[in-house]
PDB file of C-alpha atoms in Angstrom:
ATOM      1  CA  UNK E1165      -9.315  14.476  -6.420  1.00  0.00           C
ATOM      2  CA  UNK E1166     -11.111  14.803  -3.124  1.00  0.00           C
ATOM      3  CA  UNK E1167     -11.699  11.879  -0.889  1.00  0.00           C
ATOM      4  CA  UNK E1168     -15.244  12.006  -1.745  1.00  0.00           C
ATOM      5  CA  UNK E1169     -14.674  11.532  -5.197  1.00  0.00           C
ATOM      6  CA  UNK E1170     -12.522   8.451  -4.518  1.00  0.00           C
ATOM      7  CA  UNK E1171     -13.517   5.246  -6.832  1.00  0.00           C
ATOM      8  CA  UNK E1172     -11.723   2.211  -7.187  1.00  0.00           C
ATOM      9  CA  UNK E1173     -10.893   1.068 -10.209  1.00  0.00           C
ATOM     10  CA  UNK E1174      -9.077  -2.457  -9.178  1.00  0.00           C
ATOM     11  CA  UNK E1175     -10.613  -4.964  -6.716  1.00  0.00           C
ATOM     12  CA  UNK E1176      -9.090  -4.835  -3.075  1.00  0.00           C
ATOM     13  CA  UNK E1177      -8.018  -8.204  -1.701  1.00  0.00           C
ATOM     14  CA  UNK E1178      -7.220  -8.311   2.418  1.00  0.00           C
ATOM     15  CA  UNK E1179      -4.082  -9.262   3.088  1.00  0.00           C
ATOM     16  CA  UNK E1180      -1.614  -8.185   5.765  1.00  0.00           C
ATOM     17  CA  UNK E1181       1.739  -7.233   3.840  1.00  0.00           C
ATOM     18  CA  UNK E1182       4.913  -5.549   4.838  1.00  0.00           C
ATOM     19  CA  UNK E1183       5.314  -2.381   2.457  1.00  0.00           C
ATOM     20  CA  UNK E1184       8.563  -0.282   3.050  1.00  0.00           C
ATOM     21  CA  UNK E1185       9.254   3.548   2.023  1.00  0.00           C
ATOM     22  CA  UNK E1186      12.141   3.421  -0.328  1.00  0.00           C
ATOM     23  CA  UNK E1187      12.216   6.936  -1.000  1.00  0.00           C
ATOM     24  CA  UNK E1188      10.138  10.067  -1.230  1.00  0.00           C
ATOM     25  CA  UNK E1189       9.032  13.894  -1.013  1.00  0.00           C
ATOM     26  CA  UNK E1190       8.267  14.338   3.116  1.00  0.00           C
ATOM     27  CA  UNK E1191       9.170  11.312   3.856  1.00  0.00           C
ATOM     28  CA  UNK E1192      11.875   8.842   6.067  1.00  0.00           C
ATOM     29  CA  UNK E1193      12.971   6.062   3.814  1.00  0.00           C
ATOM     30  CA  UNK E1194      12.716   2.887   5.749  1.00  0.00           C
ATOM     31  CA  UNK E1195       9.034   3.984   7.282  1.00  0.00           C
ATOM     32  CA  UNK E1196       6.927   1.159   7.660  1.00  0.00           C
ATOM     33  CA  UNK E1197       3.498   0.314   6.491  1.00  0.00           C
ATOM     34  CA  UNK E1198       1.173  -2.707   6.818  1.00  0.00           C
ATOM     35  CA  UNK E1199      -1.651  -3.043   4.256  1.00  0.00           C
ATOM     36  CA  UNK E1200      -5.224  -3.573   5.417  1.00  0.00           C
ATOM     37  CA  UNK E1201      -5.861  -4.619   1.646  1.00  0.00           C
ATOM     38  CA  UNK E1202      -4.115  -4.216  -1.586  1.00  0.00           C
ATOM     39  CA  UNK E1203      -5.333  -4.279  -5.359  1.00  0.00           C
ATOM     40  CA  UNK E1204      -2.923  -3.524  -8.555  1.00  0.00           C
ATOM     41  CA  UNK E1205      -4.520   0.164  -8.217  1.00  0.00           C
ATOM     42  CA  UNK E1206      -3.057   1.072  -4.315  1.00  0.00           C
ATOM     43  CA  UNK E1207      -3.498   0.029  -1.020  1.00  0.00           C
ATOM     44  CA  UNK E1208      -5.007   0.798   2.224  1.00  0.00           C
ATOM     45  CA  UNK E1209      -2.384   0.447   4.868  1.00  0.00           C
ATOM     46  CA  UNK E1210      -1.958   1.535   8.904  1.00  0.00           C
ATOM     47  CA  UNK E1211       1.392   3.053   9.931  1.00  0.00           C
ATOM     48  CA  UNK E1212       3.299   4.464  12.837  1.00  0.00           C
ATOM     49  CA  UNK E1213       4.451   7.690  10.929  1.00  0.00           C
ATOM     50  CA  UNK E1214       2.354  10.424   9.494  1.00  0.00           C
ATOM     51  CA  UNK E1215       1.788  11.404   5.520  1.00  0.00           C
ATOM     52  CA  UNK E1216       0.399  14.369   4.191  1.00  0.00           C
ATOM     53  CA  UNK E1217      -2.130  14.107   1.521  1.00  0.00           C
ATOM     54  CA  UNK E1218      -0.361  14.200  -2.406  1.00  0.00           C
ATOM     55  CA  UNK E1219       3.045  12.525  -1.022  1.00  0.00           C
ATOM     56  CA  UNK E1220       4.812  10.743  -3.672  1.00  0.00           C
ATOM     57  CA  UNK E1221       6.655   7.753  -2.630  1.00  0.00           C
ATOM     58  CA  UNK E1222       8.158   4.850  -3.905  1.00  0.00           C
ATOM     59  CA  UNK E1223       7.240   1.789  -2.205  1.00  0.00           C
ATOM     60  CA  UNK E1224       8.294  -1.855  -1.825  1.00  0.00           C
ATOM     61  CA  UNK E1225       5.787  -4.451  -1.149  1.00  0.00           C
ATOM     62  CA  UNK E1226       6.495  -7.675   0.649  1.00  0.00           C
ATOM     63  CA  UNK E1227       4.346 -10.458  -0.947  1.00  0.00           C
ATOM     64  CA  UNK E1228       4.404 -13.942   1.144  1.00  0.00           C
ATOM     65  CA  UNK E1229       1.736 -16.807   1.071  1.00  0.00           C
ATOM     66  CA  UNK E1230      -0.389 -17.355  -1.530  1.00  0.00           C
ATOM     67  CA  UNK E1231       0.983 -19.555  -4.132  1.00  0.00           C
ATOM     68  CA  UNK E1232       4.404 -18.027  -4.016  1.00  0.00           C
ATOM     69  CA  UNK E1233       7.154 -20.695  -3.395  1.00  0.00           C
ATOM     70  CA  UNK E1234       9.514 -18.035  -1.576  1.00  0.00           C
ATOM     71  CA  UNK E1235       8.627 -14.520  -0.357  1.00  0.00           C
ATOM     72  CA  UNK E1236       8.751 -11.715  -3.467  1.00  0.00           C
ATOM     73  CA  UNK E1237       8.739  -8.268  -3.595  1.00  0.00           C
ATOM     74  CA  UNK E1238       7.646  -5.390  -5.845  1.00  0.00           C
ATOM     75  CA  UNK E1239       7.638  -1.913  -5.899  1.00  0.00           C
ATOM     76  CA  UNK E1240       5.184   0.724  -6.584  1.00  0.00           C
ATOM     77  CA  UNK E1241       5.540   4.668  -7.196  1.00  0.00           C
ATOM     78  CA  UNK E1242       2.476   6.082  -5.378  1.00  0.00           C
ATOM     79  CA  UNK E1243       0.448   8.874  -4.228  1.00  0.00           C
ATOM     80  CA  UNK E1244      -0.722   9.338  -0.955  1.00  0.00           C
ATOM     81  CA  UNK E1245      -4.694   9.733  -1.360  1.00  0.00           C
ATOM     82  CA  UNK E1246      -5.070   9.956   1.934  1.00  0.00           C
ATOM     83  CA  UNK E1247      -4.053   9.821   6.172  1.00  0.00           C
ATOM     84  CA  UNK E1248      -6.577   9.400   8.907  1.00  0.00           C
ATOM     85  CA  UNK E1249      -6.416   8.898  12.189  1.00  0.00           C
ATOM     86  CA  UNK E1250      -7.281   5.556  13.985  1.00  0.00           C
ATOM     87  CA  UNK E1251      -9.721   5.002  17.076  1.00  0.00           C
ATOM     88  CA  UNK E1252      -8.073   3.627  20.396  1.00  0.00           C
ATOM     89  CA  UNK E1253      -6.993   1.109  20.671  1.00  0.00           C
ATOM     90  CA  UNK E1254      -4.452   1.258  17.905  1.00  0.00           C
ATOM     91  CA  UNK E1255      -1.443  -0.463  19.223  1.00  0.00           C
ATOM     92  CA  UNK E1256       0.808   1.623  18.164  1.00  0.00           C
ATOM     93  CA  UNK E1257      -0.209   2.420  14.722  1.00  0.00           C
ATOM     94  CA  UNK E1258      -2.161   5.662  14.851  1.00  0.00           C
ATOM     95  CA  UNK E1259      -2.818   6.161  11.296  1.00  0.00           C
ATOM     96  CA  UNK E1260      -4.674   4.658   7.937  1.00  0.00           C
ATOM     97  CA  UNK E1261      -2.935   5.859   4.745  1.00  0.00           C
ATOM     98  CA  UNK E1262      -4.231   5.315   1.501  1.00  0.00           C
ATOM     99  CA  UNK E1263      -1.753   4.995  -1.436  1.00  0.00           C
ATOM    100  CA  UNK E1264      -2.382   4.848  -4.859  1.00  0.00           C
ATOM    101  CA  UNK E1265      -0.156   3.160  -7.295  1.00  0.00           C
ATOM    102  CA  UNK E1266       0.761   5.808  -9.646  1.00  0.00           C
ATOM    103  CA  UNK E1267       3.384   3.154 -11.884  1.00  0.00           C
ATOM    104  CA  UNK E1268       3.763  -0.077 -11.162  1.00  0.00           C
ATOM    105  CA  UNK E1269       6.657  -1.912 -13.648  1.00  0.00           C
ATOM    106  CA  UNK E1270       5.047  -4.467 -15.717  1.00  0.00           C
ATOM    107  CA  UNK E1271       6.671  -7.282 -14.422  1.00  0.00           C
ATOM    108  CA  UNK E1272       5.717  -6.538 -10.630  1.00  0.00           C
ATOM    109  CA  UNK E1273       2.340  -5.953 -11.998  1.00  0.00           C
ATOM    110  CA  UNK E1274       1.800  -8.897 -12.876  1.00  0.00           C
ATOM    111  CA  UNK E1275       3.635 -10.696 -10.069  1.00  0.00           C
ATOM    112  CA  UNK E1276       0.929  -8.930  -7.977  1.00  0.00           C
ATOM    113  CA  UNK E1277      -1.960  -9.699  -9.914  1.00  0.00           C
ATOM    114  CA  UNK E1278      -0.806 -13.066  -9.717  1.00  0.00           C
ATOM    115  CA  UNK E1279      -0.597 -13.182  -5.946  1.00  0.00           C
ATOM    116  CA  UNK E1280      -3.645 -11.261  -5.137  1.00  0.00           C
ATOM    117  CA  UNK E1281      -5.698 -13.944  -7.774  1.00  0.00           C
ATOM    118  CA  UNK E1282      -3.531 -16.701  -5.504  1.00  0.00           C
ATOM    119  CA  UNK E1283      -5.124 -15.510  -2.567  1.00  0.00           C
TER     120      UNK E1283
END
């Protein structure tokens, strides 16, 4: 799927989340990303590190806030869609990465669906 053919399927909600590599194909585990905005379906994040388009990774998402008593986290197998450069000034985190969730296990599903409607 090109970039131009990109539609969402699942509403994005803004929120600033830690999201760690756990493991994947051209890829450091332990990369950081921070999400722009996040839906069920994927999540626009910026990053220090570099992804080519088509990575697979498998990601864990740091949820805090909302109406979660403690932090939680859930994890995600996902696509990279795409990786962009950012304008100056970037402080640091030169690129926007697109991921899209390609499994998410039912239970974190719905622990994320909960927090995003929390929001």
């Amino acid at each position: 799927m090109s970039s131009g053919a990109e539609k969402r399927q699942h509403h994005r909600f803004m929120a600033r989340l830690d999201v760690r590599v756990v493991s994947g194909e051209r890829a450091t585990p332990g990369d950081a990303l921070t999400t722009l905005d996040v839906g069920v379906g994927g999540a626009r994040c910026i990053t220090a590190s570099r992804f080519e388009a088509g990575t697979r990774l498998q990601v864990s998402i740091q949820l805090v806030g909302g109406d979660l008593p403690e932090p939680a986290q859930v994890t995600a197998a996902a696509s990279v869609l795409r990786c962009d450069i950012r304008p100056e000034p970037h402080h640091g985190l030169p690129y926007e990465v697109v991921l899209q969730f390609l499994r998410l296990d039912p239970r974190d599903r719905r622990v994320l669906q909960n927090y995003l409607n929390s929001l």
